[in-house]
Short mmCIF file of C-alpha atoms and ligand atoms in Angstrom, two decimals:
data_model
loop_
_atom_site.label_atom_id
_atom_site.label_comp_id
_atom_site.label_asym_id
_atom_site.label_seq_id
_atom_site.Cartn_x
_atom_site.Cartn_y
_atom_site.Cartn_z
CA MET A 64 0.00 0.00 0.00
CA ILE A 65 1.00 3.60 -0.45
CA THR A 66 -0.29 6.81 1.03
CA ARG A 67 -2.52 9.26 -0.78
CA THR A 68 0.34 11.78 -0.60
CA GLU A 69 2.74 9.34 -2.29
CA TYR A 70 0.14 8.47 -4.90
CA GLU A 71 -0.52 12.09 -5.83
CA ALA A 72 3.19 12.94 -5.89
CA ALA A 73 3.82 10.07 -8.31
CA GLN A 74 0.90 11.22 -10.48
CA ALA A 75 2.35 14.73 -10.65
CA GLN A 76 5.85 13.49 -11.44
CA ALA A 77 4.49 11.23 -14.18
CA ALA A 78 2.36 14.04 -15.62
CA ALA A 79 5.49 16.19 -15.90
CA LEU A 80 7.28 13.39 -17.77
CA PHE A 81 4.37 12.87 -20.15
CA LEU A 82 4.19 16.60 -20.90
CA ARG A 83 7.93 16.67 -21.49
CA THR A 84 7.49 14.27 -24.42
CA GLY A 85 5.42 16.81 -26.33
CA ILE A 86 2.59 14.29 -26.81
CA ALA A 87 -0.79 16.03 -26.66
CA VAL A 88 -2.54 14.95 -23.46
CA ARG A 89 -5.36 16.75 -21.72
CA GLN A 90 -5.39 17.66 -18.05
CA ALA A 91 -8.44 15.44 -17.56
CA GLU A 92 -6.32 12.52 -18.78
CA LEU A 93 -3.36 13.44 -16.58
CA ASP A 94 -5.74 13.46 -13.62
CA GLN A 95 -6.44 9.78 -14.35
CA ILE A 96 -2.84 8.53 -14.21
CA ALA A 97 -2.86 5.23 -12.34
CA VAL A 98 -0.01 4.62 -9.93
CA ALA A 99 0.83 0.92 -9.50
CA ASP A 100 2.89 -0.21 -6.54
CA PHE A 101 2.12 -3.87 -7.31
CA GLY A 102 1.10 -4.29 -3.69
CA LEU A 103 4.68 -4.11 -2.42
CA GLY A 104 4.64 -0.61 -0.95
CA GLU A 105 8.08 0.09 -2.43
CA LEU A 106 7.07 2.47 -5.18
CA GLU A 107 10.54 3.94 -5.65
CA GLN A 108 11.88 0.48 -6.50
CA THR A 109 8.92 -1.43 -7.93
CA GLY A 110 6.21 0.54 -9.63
CA ALA A 111 4.76 2.17 -12.72
CA GLN A 112 2.64 5.15 -13.63
CA ILE A 113 0.12 4.33 -16.32
CA LEU A 114 -2.08 6.56 -18.44
CA THR A 115 -4.70 4.56 -20.33
CA LEU A 116 -5.70 6.36 -23.52
CA LEU A 117 -7.78 3.63 -25.11
CA ASP A 118 -9.17 0.43 -23.61
CA THR A 119 -11.71 -1.59 -25.57
CA ALA A 120 -12.62 -5.27 -25.84
CA GLU A 121 -10.12 -5.52 -28.71
CA ILE A 122 -7.20 -3.16 -28.08
CA ALA A 123 -5.52 -0.99 -25.51
CA VAL A 124 -3.17 1.98 -25.78
CA LYS A 125 -1.31 3.15 -22.70
CA LEU A 126 1.54 5.46 -21.84
CA ILE A 127 3.78 4.25 -19.04
CA ALA A 128 6.17 6.45 -17.11
CA LEU A 129 8.94 4.94 -15.03
CA PHE A 130 11.07 7.04 -12.74
CA PRO A 131 14.83 6.55 -12.31
CA GLY A 132 15.38 3.46 -10.17
CA GLN A 133 11.89 2.06 -10.71
CA THR A 134 11.33 -1.42 -12.12
CA LEU A 135 8.16 -2.72 -13.72
CA PRO A 136 8.41 -6.26 -12.39
CA GLU A 137 8.61 -9.50 -14.34
CA HIS A 138 5.26 -10.73 -15.62
CA ARG A 139 3.43 -12.37 -18.51
CA HIS A 140 -0.01 -11.98 -20.05
CA PRO A 141 -1.56 -15.46 -19.92
CA PRO A 142 -4.21 -17.04 -22.15
CA LEU A 143 -7.75 -16.57 -20.83
CA GLY A 144 -10.28 -19.03 -22.23
CA ASP A 145 -10.42 -18.54 -25.99
CA TYR A 146 -8.21 -15.46 -25.77
CA PRO A 147 -4.53 -16.28 -26.37
CA GLY A 148 -3.45 -13.50 -24.01
CA LYS A 149 -2.30 -9.97 -24.53
CA ALA A 150 0.23 -9.35 -27.28
CA GLU A 151 2.03 -6.14 -26.45
CA THR A 152 4.25 -3.76 -28.37
CA LEU A 153 6.46 -1.57 -26.21
CA ARG A 154 7.75 1.55 -27.94
CA CYS A 155 10.11 3.99 -26.30
CA GLU A 156 8.90 7.58 -26.54
CA TRP A 157 11.34 9.32 -24.22
CA GLY A 158 14.43 8.35 -22.26
CA GLU A 159 15.79 4.83 -22.43
CA VAL A 160 13.98 1.55 -21.82
CA ARG A 161 15.91 -1.51 -20.69
CA LEU A 162 13.72 -4.47 -21.50
CA TYR A 163 14.41 -8.07 -20.45
CA VAL A 164 12.69 -10.82 -22.36
CA ASP A 165 14.35 -14.20 -22.42
CA PRO A 166 16.33 -16.42 -20.05
CA GLY A 167 19.46 -15.92 -22.17
CA PRO A 168 22.33 -18.41 -22.36
CA SER A 169 23.63 -18.05 -18.82
CA GLY A 170 20.42 -17.71 -16.85
CA GLY A 171 21.74 -14.43 -15.50
CA LEU A 172 22.49 -10.92 -16.59
CA GLU A 173 24.68 -10.86 -19.68
CA ASP A 174 28.13 -9.27 -19.56
CA GLY A 175 27.80 -5.56 -20.11
CA ALA A 176 24.03 -5.56 -19.57
CA SER A 177 22.71 -2.91 -17.26
CA GLY A 178 19.58 -4.39 -15.67
CA ARG A 179 19.36 -4.05 -11.93
CA PRO A 180 16.22 -5.51 -10.43
CA PRO A 181 15.55 -4.66 -6.78
CA VAL A 182 18.29 -6.50 -4.88
CA HIS A 183 16.01 -8.03 -2.26
CA ARG A 184 13.71 -9.37 -5.00
CA ARG A 185 16.46 -10.63 -7.30
CA ASP A 186 15.21 -14.24 -7.09
CA THR A 187 11.88 -13.24 -8.63
CA TYR A 188 13.57 -12.27 -11.91
CA THR A 189 14.26 -15.06 -14.41
CA VAL A 190 14.66 -13.45 -17.86
CA TRP A 191 17.86 -11.59 -18.60
CA LYS A 192 18.29 -11.04 -22.32
CA GLU A 193 18.58 -7.27 -22.59
CA VAL A 194 16.97 -5.18 -25.32
CA ILE A 195 17.63 -1.44 -25.16
CA LEU A 196 14.90 0.70 -26.67
CA LEU A 197 15.67 4.31 -27.48
CA PRO A 198 13.04 6.82 -28.64
CA GLY A 199 11.28 5.50 -31.74
CA GLU A 200 12.38 1.91 -31.16
CA GLN A 201 9.89 -0.80 -30.32
CA MET A 202 9.55 -4.48 -29.64
CA THR A 203 6.54 -6.78 -29.82
CA LEU A 204 6.03 -9.39 -27.15
CA GLN A 205 3.89 -12.41 -27.94
CA PRO A 206 1.25 -13.47 -25.40
CA ASP A 207 2.43 -15.33 -22.32
CA THR A 208 6.04 -14.12 -22.74
CA LEU A 209 7.87 -13.17 -19.54
CA HIS A 210 9.21 -9.62 -19.52
CA TRP A 211 10.25 -6.81 -17.21
CA PHE A 212 11.72 -3.42 -17.80
CA GLN A 213 13.29 -0.42 -16.21
CA PRO A 214 14.41 3.01 -17.38
CA GLY A 215 17.79 4.55 -17.95
CA PRO A 216 19.11 7.18 -15.53
CA GLU A 217 16.56 9.85 -16.50
CA GLY A 218 13.45 7.68 -16.38
CA CYS A 219 11.41 6.81 -19.43
CA VAL A 220 8.08 7.13 -21.17
CA VAL A 221 6.93 4.02 -23.02
CA TRP A 222 3.96 3.31 -25.26
CA SER A 223 2.13 0.05 -24.76
CA PHE A 224 0.04 -0.91 -27.80
CA SER A 225 -1.73 -4.19 -27.25
CA SER A 226 -4.58 -6.52 -27.86
CA ARG A 227 -7.19 -6.63 -25.08
CA ALA A 228 -5.68 -5.81 -21.70
CA VAL A 229 -6.86 -7.64 -18.61
CA ASP A 230 -4.31 -6.25 -16.18
CA VAL A 231 -5.69 -7.99 -13.09
CA GLN A 232 -4.97 -11.34 -14.76
CA ASP A 233 -1.30 -10.59 -15.40
CA VAL A 234 0.91 -13.24 -13.84
CA PHE A 235 3.90 -11.92 -11.91
CA THR A 236 6.91 -14.06 -11.07
CA ASP A 237 7.06 -12.45 -7.62
CA ARG A 238 4.25 -14.16 -5.72
CA GLU A 239 4.07 -11.28 -3.24
CA ILE A 240 2.78 -9.00 -5.97
CA THR A 241 -0.87 -8.09 -6.22
CA ARG A 242 -1.97 -5.96 -9.14
CA GLU A 243 -4.29 -3.66 -7.19
CA THR A 244 -2.82 -0.61 -5.51
CA VAL A 245 -4.23 0.02 -2.06
CA VAL A 246 -4.12 3.71 -1.13
CA ILE A 247 -4.34 4.74 2.51
CA ASP A 248 -4.82 8.14 4.10
CA GLY A 249 -1.67 10.06 4.82
ZN1 ZN B 1320 3.45 -6.54 -20.05
#
């Protein structure tokens, strides 16, 4: 859980990042930025700020802001009944995205790679093949593919273009994670 004060501070910081990209977003949209702490209460280390621009039964378009030092934790988008699961294209808009997508040959971070998951949660990260996305670069992830990402030193803004999003069904490697953010007074 996080406090209302923390939640609103993260919203404001994310709004500033989104505006910095030059993308046209309205204040009413910025007011709806969702702050996800993934139930861990460690927003500075594990978290994401998400602005949903389109969310239908077929497709979803979101902007995600990550602050320096924040990690969007390892997860996959599983099949649900007849639906094969969310296919997702991540496209860097601003900053640098460090995306991890595959176990890689060694089962650990490759030489020269820069990924640094939260140290005390290191054992909940299992894919290590690094893909760096700079502005204008993108990568498509097939359904049910494990992935996690974090920003470069300045933070990042990432587009997520996808088939139907059912965020509450996302499967996280870290079993302590819950997708809902609980906000308490304070
Ligand atoms: Zn994802």
